[in-house]
Amino acid sequence: MRNRLQEWMDGYVTVTVHGKRFERFLNLAVREGVRIWNIRRVGTETCRCDIVISDYFRLRPLMRETGCRLHVETRGGFPFWLLRLRRRAGLAIGGILFFVGLYMLSSFVWSVEVTGTKMMSPQQVLAAAEQIGIKEGAWKVKLKEPLVLKRELENLLPQAEWVGVTIQGTKVTLQVVEKQEPVKPQPTGPRNLVAKKRAMIHTILPEAGRSQVRVNQLVEKGQVLISGIIGNETRQQAVSARGTVKGEVWYISNVSVPLAQNDFRLTGERYEEHHLLVGPYAVQVWPWKKEQTFQQFESEEKRYIPEYAGFSSPLGWKLITQSEVVPTKRELTVEEATEQAMRFAREDILHKAGTDAVIRAEKVLHSTSENGKVYVSIHFSVIEEIAVEQPILGVPQPPSNGGGQP
């Protein structure tokens, strides 16, 4: 089996063999153990092949025996590459110094970014980071492991609940999560919970106060759901009513959808740009110049940055792919337009009703198609929160405990 790497390291030449007995010459060379490959006929009395340099000089006896002549066409392999490199010593040294300098520059921290601070000052975090060696111009080799740096920063920043240290290339990112003070409930005055719209009670869970309605009861807007007045006729007290009241609310949504709609379709044509990433910079490699791309396209970007043992290479590769799209017109059927209208109506109803709302039932009341549009009227039954606060005016006073004569 051929060892291509060994052949390249030893060096090889491509030769042309001239002579009537060149086949005899090749058989003798193989019999003598000459490393020869890529044999191909190029004429009636001519062939071409590749031979290792060390075996080339063993061919003279075979040439005399067969009467063939050899002509060297090309030279390849490490020895010849090294010879060409010596002729361009300045270019080689410059290239080596460039990569050495690039490696040295990528071994330092050139940017420190703080994220997540709200109450704390970023300068306070940077000052604490500088105490443990994280600063612009710091040599990354001398920095401790990120987990160790994280613990030391948390000790220096008692206001922080958690600190994350990320070293990526020449940039260090300090992500801070501050400690949250417990939110004290704001004191509220006496209040009732009343209905904000007409509905049928679906669920009522009073936490403070007295329930005034029951499940499946129809309530009107402004009707008291949970009263903040507790007690009996002789002894009453006003509190801040709390609880959850959900009701079934009814909506009618009118939506129109055009039958002819504009859309975009991929043509399959693509344009790619290859960029060499050097730190924060990107150098376009292929094509050499920025070309005129498609009028309309979708763009996708992919980055390839080698990483090893938590360290990122300063060199990487970026691929930008642009896929051409063309506008197209699509004709919907009445059924498709109706379904689209119902989807739009659902989204609109849920947006109005709130995040916790649930559509319980829906029914198309009316659907017509005219002037290139479908008009749909839809009835929705939605379960949503219907309670709002209402202050209690004229708070009842507790009975006096004065000592009068009977």
GROMACS .gro file of C-alpha atoms in nm:
model
  406
    1MET     CA    1   0.000   0.000   0.000
    2ARG     CA    2   0.130   0.344  -0.092
    3ASN     CA    3   0.226   0.587   0.180
    4ARG     CA    4   0.153   0.924   0.024
    5LEU     CA    5   0.287   1.118   0.320
    6GLN     CA    6   0.617   0.927   0.310
    7GLU     CA    7   0.643   0.986  -0.065
    8TRP     CA    8   0.590   1.358  -0.016
    9MET     CA    9   0.845   1.375   0.268
   10ASP     CA   10   1.109   1.185   0.062
   11GLY     CA   11   1.044   1.392  -0.251
   12TYR     CA   12   0.959   1.264  -0.598
   13VAL     CA   13   0.996   1.353  -0.966
   14THR     CA   14   0.766   1.303  -1.261
   15VAL     CA   15   0.967   1.161  -1.552
   16THR     CA   16   0.897   1.076  -1.916
   17VAL     CA   17   1.049   0.750  -2.042
   18HIS     CA   18   1.143   0.740  -2.414
   19GLY     CA   19   1.233   0.415  -2.589
   20LYS     CA   20   1.097   0.114  -2.772
   21ARG     CA   21   1.154  -0.110  -2.470
   22PHE     CA   22   1.005   0.119  -2.204
   23GLU     CA   23   0.774  -0.163  -2.086
   24ARG     CA   24   1.082  -0.380  -2.021
   25PHE     CA   25   1.237  -0.085  -1.839
   26LEU     CA   26   0.934  -0.053  -1.607
   27ASN     CA   27   0.925  -0.425  -1.531
   28LEU     CA   28   1.294  -0.424  -1.436
   29ALA     CA   29   1.245  -0.116  -1.217
   30VAL     CA   30   0.958  -0.278  -1.026
   31ARG     CA   31   1.162  -0.598  -0.989
   32GLU     CA   32   1.449  -0.398  -0.837
   33GLY     CA   33   1.212  -0.249  -0.577
   34VAL     CA   34   1.200   0.101  -0.725
   35ARG     CA   35   0.905   0.296  -0.586
   36ILE     CA   36   0.716   0.396  -0.897
   37TRP     CA   37   0.350   0.492  -0.945
   38ASN     CA   38   0.106   0.684  -1.167
   39ILE     CA   39   0.227   0.501  -1.477
   40ARG     CA   40   0.045   0.614  -1.793
   41ARG     CA   41   0.118   0.582  -2.165
   42VAL     CA   42   0.151   0.912  -2.351
   43GLY     CA   43   0.273   0.781  -2.687
   44THR     CA   44   0.363   0.466  -2.881
   45GLU     CA   45   0.716   0.466  -2.737
   46THR     CA   46   0.665   0.699  -2.440
   47CYS     CA   47   0.522   0.674  -2.091
   48ARG     CA   48   0.516   0.897  -1.784
   49CYS     CA   49   0.544   0.802  -1.415
   50ASP     CA   50   0.639   0.928  -1.069
   51ILE     CA   51   0.955   0.806  -0.894
   52VAL     CA   52   1.100   0.875  -0.547
   53ILE     CA   53   1.422   1.081  -0.563
   54SER     CA   54   1.632   0.820  -0.379
   55ASP     CA   55   1.534   0.556  -0.639
   56TYR     CA   56   1.587   0.782  -0.941
   57PHE     CA   57   1.963   0.737  -0.934
   58ARG     CA   58   1.925   0.356  -0.936
   59LEU     CA   59   1.777   0.367  -1.286
   60ARG     CA   60   2.097   0.426  -1.489
   61PRO     CA   61   2.191   0.056  -1.525
   62LEU     CA   62   1.836  -0.018  -1.636
   63MET     CA   63   1.851   0.263  -1.892
   64ARG     CA   64   2.173   0.123  -2.045
   65GLU     CA   65   2.024  -0.227  -2.054
   66THR     CA   66   1.700  -0.124  -2.229
   67GLY     CA   67   1.825   0.174  -2.427
   68CYS     CA   68   1.565   0.409  -2.278
   69ARG     CA   69   1.608   0.774  -2.195
   70LEU     CA   70   1.453   0.971  -1.904
   71HIS     CA   71   1.343   1.333  -1.897
   72VAL     CA   72   1.239   1.501  -1.569
   73GLU     CA   73   0.912   1.691  -1.611
   74THR     CA   74   0.825   1.817  -1.262
   75ARG     CA   75   0.961   1.795  -0.907
   76GLY     CA   76   0.752   1.770  -0.592
   77GLY     CA   77   0.765   1.688  -0.224
   78PHE     CA   78   0.917   1.833   0.091
   79PRO     CA   79   1.283   1.867  -0.025
   80PHE     CA   80   1.186   2.073  -0.331
   81TRP     CA   81   0.933   2.276  -0.129
   82LEU     CA   82   1.208   2.351   0.124
   83LEU     CA   83   1.441   2.454  -0.157
   84ARG     CA   84   1.184   2.695  -0.299
   85LEU     CA   85   1.123   2.829   0.048
   86ARG     CA   86   1.493   2.901   0.097
   87ARG     CA   87   1.490   3.106  -0.221
   88ARG     CA   88   1.208   3.316  -0.071
   89ALA     CA   89   1.347   3.338   0.281
   90GLY     CA   90   1.215   3.689   0.337
   91LEU     CA   91   0.858   3.589   0.254
   92ALA     CA   92   0.881   3.279   0.473
   93ILE     CA   93   1.023   3.470   0.768
   94GLY     CA   94   0.757   3.737   0.727
   95GLY     CA   95   0.481   3.476   0.726
   96ILE     CA   96   0.622   3.307   1.036
   97LEU     CA   97   0.654   3.639   1.218
   98PHE     CA   98   0.296   3.727   1.119
   99PHE     CA   99   0.152   3.411   1.271
  100VAL     CA  100   0.374   3.438   1.578
  101GLY     CA  101   0.261   3.797   1.627
  102LEU     CA  102  -0.101   3.698   1.573
  103TYR     CA  103  -0.069   3.422   1.831
  104MET     CA  104   0.093   3.658   2.079
  105LEU     CA  105  -0.176   3.921   2.029
  106SER     CA  106  -0.449   3.659   2.075
  107SER     CA  107  -0.288   3.555   2.405
  108PHE     CA  108  -0.385   3.882   2.573
  109VAL     CA  109  -0.715   4.019   2.696
  110TRP     CA  110  -0.812   4.324   2.491
  111SER     CA  111  -1.172   4.371   2.601
  112VAL     CA  112  -1.365   4.322   2.928
  113GLU     CA  113  -1.745   4.351   2.908
  114VAL     CA  114  -1.991   4.359   3.200
  115THR     CA  115  -2.353   4.252   3.145
  116GLY     CA  116  -2.657   4.210   3.369
  117THR     CA  117  -2.593   4.500   3.611
  118LYS     CA  118  -2.890   4.715   3.710
  119MET     CA  119  -2.835   4.849   4.060
  120MET     CA  120  -2.458   4.791   4.060
  121SER     CA  121  -2.217   5.005   3.861
  122PRO     CA  122  -2.017   4.832   3.582
  123GLN     CA  123  -1.709   5.019   3.705
  124GLN     CA  124  -1.750   4.849   4.043
  125VAL     CA  125  -1.745   4.508   3.875
  126LEU     CA  126  -1.443   4.604   3.660
  127ALA     CA  127  -1.255   4.723   3.970
  128ALA     CA  128  -1.322   4.392   4.146
  129ALA     CA  129  -1.217   4.200   3.834
  130GLU     CA  130  -0.892   4.395   3.813
  131GLN     CA  131  -0.805   4.284   4.166
  132ILE     CA  132  -0.801   3.920   4.051
  133GLY     CA  133  -0.611   3.994   3.728
  134ILE     CA  134  -0.895   4.042   3.473
  135LYS     CA  135  -0.812   4.363   3.289
  136GLU     CA  136  -0.724   4.487   2.944
  137GLY     CA  137  -0.374   4.378   2.848
  138ALA     CA  138  -0.368   4.082   3.088
  139TRP     CA  139  -0.192   3.768   2.965
  140LYS     CA  140  -0.449   3.489   2.944
  141VAL     CA  141  -0.194   3.225   3.042
  142LYS     CA  142  -0.158   3.386   3.385
  143LEU     CA  143  -0.533   3.397   3.449
  144LYS     CA  144  -0.682   3.134   3.677
  145GLU     CA  145  -0.952   2.890   3.571
  146PRO     CA  146  -1.292   3.054   3.505
  147LEU     CA  147  -1.451   2.868   3.799
  148VAL     CA  148  -1.184   3.002   4.036
  149LEU     CA  149  -1.226   3.354   3.898
  150LYS     CA  150  -1.603   3.321   3.940
  151ARG     CA  151  -1.573   3.231   4.311
  152GLU     CA  152  -1.328   3.512   4.380
  153LEU     CA  153  -1.553   3.767   4.208
  154GLU     CA  154  -1.856   3.652   4.405
  155ASN     CA  155  -1.655   3.703   4.726
  156LEU     CA  156  -1.557   4.056   4.619
  157LEU     CA  157  -1.912   4.145   4.510
  158PRO     CA  158  -2.154   4.070   4.798
  159GLN     CA  159  -2.437   4.241   4.605
  160ALA     CA  160  -2.414   3.975   4.331
  161GLU     CA  161  -2.612   3.653   4.355
  162TRP     CA  162  -2.410   3.488   4.076
  163VAL     CA  163  -2.119   3.589   3.851
  164GLY     CA  164  -2.027   3.415   3.526
  165VAL     CA  165  -1.682   3.448   3.368
  166THR     CA  166  -1.652   3.365   2.995
  167ILE     CA  167  -1.321   3.390   2.810
  168GLN     CA  168  -1.368   3.383   2.434
  169GLY     CA  169  -1.074   3.480   2.218
  170THR     CA  170  -0.941   3.817   2.337
  171LYS     CA  171  -1.266   3.911   2.511
  172VAL     CA  172  -1.374   3.842   2.869
  173THR     CA  173  -1.744   3.869   2.951
  174LEU     CA  174  -1.856   3.910   3.311
  175GLN     CA  175  -2.224   3.825   3.351
  176VAL     CA  176  -2.369   3.944   3.681
  177VAL     CA  177  -2.697   3.841   3.844
  178GLU     CA  178  -2.776   4.078   4.128
  179LYS     CA  179  -2.943   3.978   4.451
  180GLN     CA  180  -3.312   4.054   4.448
  181GLU     CA  181  -3.450   4.218   4.757
  182PRO     CA  182  -3.780   4.063   4.862
  183VAL     CA  183  -4.063   4.272   4.726
  184LYS     CA  184  -4.277   4.396   5.008
  185PRO     CA  185  -4.646   4.406   4.923
  186GLN     CA  186  -4.771   4.760   4.895
  187PRO     CA  187  -5.042   4.834   5.149
  188THR     CA  188  -5.376   4.883   4.982
  189GLY     CA  189  -5.688   5.043   5.113
  190PRO     CA  190  -6.026   4.874   5.143
  191ARG     CA  191  -6.154   4.758   4.808
  192ASN     CA  192  -6.398   4.529   4.629
  193LEU     CA  193  -6.337   4.314   4.326
  194VAL     CA  194  -6.595   4.391   4.057
  195ALA     CA  195  -6.663   4.254   3.707
  196LYS     CA  196  -6.496   4.445   3.426
  197LYS     CA  197  -6.734   4.306   3.164
  198ARG     CA  198  -7.050   4.100   3.124
  199ALA     CA  199  -6.976   3.731   3.178
  200MET     CA  200  -7.088   3.402   3.330
  201ILE     CA  201  -6.888   3.295   3.636
  202HIS     CA  202  -6.665   2.997   3.561
  203THR     CA  203  -6.432   2.992   3.865
  204ILE     CA  204  -6.421   3.199   4.185
  205LEU     CA  205  -6.145   3.159   4.446
  206PRO     CA  206  -6.163   3.431   4.715
  207GLU     CA  207  -5.848   3.483   4.926
  208ALA     CA  208  -5.965   3.780   5.131
  209GLY     CA  209  -6.318   3.918   5.148
  210ARG     CA  210  -6.658   3.760   5.094
  211SER     CA  211  -6.781   3.605   4.771
  212GLN     CA  212  -7.096   3.768   4.634
  213VAL     CA  213  -7.157   3.543   4.331
  214ARG     CA  214  -7.157   3.173   4.250
  215VAL     CA  215  -7.047   2.956   3.960
  216ASN     CA  216  -7.267   2.971   3.643
  217GLN     CA  217  -7.417   3.303   3.756
  218LEU     CA  218  -7.450   3.577   3.494
  219VAL     CA  219  -7.291   3.903   3.610
  220GLU     CA  220  -7.299   4.252   3.459
  221LYS     CA  221  -7.017   4.500   3.427
  222GLY     CA  222  -6.945   4.668   3.762
  223GLN     CA  223  -7.118   4.401   3.974
  224VAL     CA  224  -6.937   4.314   4.298
  225LEU     CA  225  -6.773   3.971   4.279
  226ILE     CA  226  -6.576   3.962   4.607
  227SER     CA  227  -6.677   4.214   4.870
  228GLY     CA  228  -6.418   4.380   5.092
  229ILE     CA  229  -6.670   4.425   5.373
  230ILE     CA  230  -6.672   4.134   5.614
  231GLY     CA  231  -6.857   4.069   5.936
  232ASN     CA  232  -7.224   4.092   6.027
  233GLU     CA  233  -7.475   4.377   6.059
  234THR     CA  234  -7.360   4.473   6.408
  235ARG     CA  235  -6.985   4.441   6.353
  236GLN     CA  236  -6.833   4.505   6.011
  237GLN     CA  237  -6.482   4.563   5.885
  238ALA     CA  238  -6.349   4.676   5.546
  239VAL     CA  239  -6.049   4.485   5.402
  240SER     CA  240  -5.868   4.469   5.069
  241ALA     CA  241  -6.046   4.197   4.875
  242ARG     CA  242  -5.823   3.949   4.694
  243GLY     CA  243  -5.893   3.646   4.482
  244THR     CA  244  -5.928   3.500   4.136
  245VAL     CA  245  -6.249   3.523   3.939
  246LYS     CA  246  -6.269   3.381   3.588
  247GLY     CA  247  -6.572   3.411   3.370
  248GLU     CA  248  -6.697   3.303   3.032
  249VAL     CA  249  -6.704   3.605   2.802
  250TRP     CA  250  -6.850   3.616   2.451
  251TYR     CA  251  -6.700   3.794   2.152
  252ILE     CA  252  -6.796   3.837   1.787
  253SER     CA  253  -6.503   3.891   1.551
  254ASN     CA  254  -6.541   4.009   1.191
  255VAL     CA  255  -6.240   3.932   0.968
  256SER     CA  256  -6.176   3.969   0.594
  257VAL     CA  257  -5.904   3.782   0.403
  258PRO     CA  258  -5.810   3.840   0.035
  259LEU     CA  259  -5.817   3.534  -0.188
  260ALA     CA  260  -5.513   3.652  -0.391
  261GLN     CA  261  -5.208   3.674  -0.166
  262ASN     CA  262  -4.847   3.763  -0.231
  263ASP     CA  263  -4.587   3.512  -0.121
  264PHE     CA  264  -4.215   3.439  -0.173
  265ARG     CA  265  -4.060   3.127  -0.323
  266LEU     CA  266  -3.700   3.001  -0.321
  267THR     CA  267  -3.557   2.963  -0.672
  268GLY     CA  268  -3.268   2.735  -0.570
  269GLU     CA  269  -3.004   2.989  -0.678
  270ARG     CA  270  -2.745   3.056  -0.408
  271TYR     CA  271  -2.452   3.290  -0.358
  272GLU     CA  272  -2.180   3.220  -0.099
  273GLU     CA  273  -1.918   3.442   0.057
  274HIS     CA  274  -1.625   3.298   0.252
  275HIS     CA  275  -1.456   3.515   0.514
  276LEU     CA  276  -1.144   3.455   0.723
  277LEU     CA  277  -1.201   3.560   1.084
  278VAL     CA  278  -0.900   3.716   1.255
  279GLY     CA  279  -1.007   3.814   1.604
  280PRO     CA  280  -1.296   4.061   1.570
  281TYR     CA  281  -1.220   4.125   1.202
  282ALA     CA  282  -1.350   3.943   0.893
  283VAL     CA  283  -1.158   3.938   0.564
  284GLN     CA  284  -1.344   3.827   0.252
  285VAL     CA  285  -1.152   3.542   0.087
  286TRP     CA  286  -1.386   3.419  -0.184
  287PRO     CA  287  -1.499   3.571  -0.413
  288TRP     CA  288  -1.224   3.831  -0.413
  289LYS     CA  289  -1.462   4.119  -0.472
  290LYS     CA  290  -1.812   4.191  -0.354
  291GLU     CA  291  -2.046   4.089  -0.633
  292GLN     CA  292  -2.393   4.207  -0.717
  293THR     CA  293  -2.631   3.965  -0.549
  294PHE     CA  294  -2.999   3.893  -0.597
  295GLN     CA  295  -3.262   4.163  -0.574
  296GLN     CA  296  -3.446   3.970  -0.303
  297PHE     CA  297  -3.288   3.700  -0.093
  298GLU     CA  298  -3.274   3.524   0.243
  299SER     CA  299  -2.939   3.542   0.419
  300GLU     CA  300  -2.785   3.282   0.654
  301GLU     CA  301  -2.455   3.314   0.838
  302LYS     CA  302  -2.247   3.032   0.989
  303ARG     CA  303  -1.925   3.068   1.189
  304TYR     CA  304  -1.661   2.801   1.246
  305ILE     CA  305  -1.416   2.879   1.528
  306PRO     CA  306  -1.195   2.591   1.651
  307GLU     CA  307  -1.199   2.537   2.026
  308TYR     CA  308  -0.987   2.317   2.245
  309ALA     CA  309  -0.996   2.272   2.625
  310GLY     CA  310  -1.209   2.582   2.667
  311PHE     CA  311  -0.981   2.803   2.455
  312SER     CA  312  -1.098   2.954   2.127
  313SER     CA  313  -0.869   2.998   1.829
  314PRO     CA  314  -0.814   3.359   1.712
  315LEU     CA  315  -0.864   3.233   1.356
  316GLY     CA  316  -1.196   3.114   1.223
  317TRP     CA  317  -1.414   3.092   0.917
  318LYS     CA  318  -1.743   3.259   0.830
  319LEU     CA  319  -1.980   3.147   0.555
  320ILE     CA  320  -2.259   3.375   0.436
  321THR     CA  321  -2.519   3.211   0.215
  322GLN     CA  322  -2.777   3.413   0.023
  323SER     CA  323  -3.070   3.224  -0.130
  324GLU     CA  324  -3.269   3.399  -0.401
  325VAL     CA  325  -3.642   3.441  -0.351
  326VAL     CA  326  -3.897   3.567  -0.600
  327PRO     CA  327  -4.242   3.706  -0.527
  328THR     CA  328  -4.530   3.484  -0.628
  329LYS     CA  329  -4.906   3.515  -0.618
  330ARG     CA  330  -5.110   3.244  -0.455
  331GLU     CA  331  -5.483   3.196  -0.492
  332LEU     CA  332  -5.658   3.065  -0.182
  333THR     CA  333  -5.974   2.862  -0.186
  334VAL     CA  334  -6.269   2.983   0.017
  335GLU     CA  335  -6.202   2.710   0.274
  336GLU     CA  336  -5.834   2.808   0.308
  337ALA     CA  337  -5.921   3.176   0.343
  338THR     CA  338  -6.184   3.093   0.607
  339GLU     CA  339  -5.933   2.890   0.809
  340GLN     CA  340  -5.680   3.173   0.783
  341ALA     CA  341  -5.942   3.424   0.899
  342MET     CA  342  -6.026   3.207   1.200
  343ARG     CA  343  -5.657   3.184   1.290
  344PHE     CA  344  -5.621   3.562   1.274
  345ALA     CA  345  -5.936   3.605   1.482
  346ARG     CA  346  -5.813   3.363   1.750
  347GLU     CA  347  -5.484   3.551   1.785
  348ASP     CA  348  -5.665   3.883   1.809
  349ILE     CA  349  -5.915   3.759   2.070
  350LEU     CA  350  -5.646   3.605   2.290
  351HIS     CA  351  -5.443   3.926   2.268
  352LYS     CA  352  -5.742   4.126   2.389
  353ALA     CA  353  -5.847   3.878   2.659
  354GLY     CA  354  -5.502   3.840   2.820
  355THR     CA  355  -5.225   3.584   2.849
  356ASP     CA  356  -5.422   3.344   3.072
  357ALA     CA  357  -5.730   3.342   2.850
  358VAL     CA  358  -5.850   3.017   2.691
  359ILE     CA  359  -6.091   2.982   2.400
  360ARG     CA  360  -6.365   2.746   2.512
  361ALA     CA  361  -6.572   2.736   2.192
  362GLU     CA  362  -6.590   2.900   1.853
  363LYS     CA  363  -6.850   2.905   1.578
  364VAL     CA  364  -6.865   3.062   1.233
  365LEU     CA  365  -7.183   3.271   1.220
  366HIS     CA  366  -7.154   3.399   0.866
  367SER     CA  367  -6.913   3.358   0.574
  368THR     CA  368  -6.938   3.527   0.233
  369SER     CA  369  -6.704   3.570  -0.064
  370GLU     CA  370  -6.724   3.882  -0.277
  371ASN     CA  371  -6.491   4.128  -0.452
  372GLY     CA  372  -6.195   3.891  -0.418
  373LYS     CA  373  -6.224   3.864  -0.038
  374VAL     CA  374  -6.377   3.628   0.215
  375TYR     CA  375  -6.570   3.793   0.499
  376VAL     CA  376  -6.612   3.581   0.811
  377SER     CA  377  -6.805   3.652   1.131
  378ILE     CA  378  -6.702   3.427   1.421
  379HIS     CA  379  -6.848   3.385   1.771
  380PHE     CA  380  -6.599   3.302   2.048
  381SER     CA  381  -6.656   3.186   2.402
  382VAL     CA  382  -6.347   3.272   2.612
  383ILE     CA  383  -6.256   3.192   2.973
  384GLU     CA  384  -6.062   3.489   3.116
  385GLU     CA  385  -5.996   3.689   3.433
  386ILE     CA  386  -6.281   3.939   3.482
  387ALA     CA  387  -6.211   4.091   3.826
  388VAL     CA  388  -6.086   4.449   3.870
  389GLU     CA  389  -6.034   4.655   4.185
  390GLN     CA  390  -6.279   4.915   4.308
  391PRO     CA  391  -6.208   5.125   4.620
  392ILE     CA  392  -6.467   5.119   4.897
  393LEU     CA  393  -6.598   5.463   4.984
  394GLY     CA  394  -6.762   5.527   5.320
  395VAL     CA  395  -6.574   5.259   5.515
  396PRO     CA  396  -6.789   5.131   5.804
  397GLN     CA  397  -6.643   5.223   6.144
  398PRO     CA  398  -6.604   4.962   6.419
  399PRO     CA  399  -6.865   4.997   6.700
  400SER     CA  400  -6.767   5.218   6.994
  401ASN     CA  401  -6.681   5.048   7.326
  402GLY     CA  402  -6.767   5.352   7.544
  403GLY     CA  403  -6.912   5.284   7.890
  404GLY     CA  404  -7.262   5.450   7.887
  405GLN     CA  405  -7.541   5.389   8.138
  406PRO     CA  406  -7.793   5.123   8.040
   0.00000   0.00000   0.00000
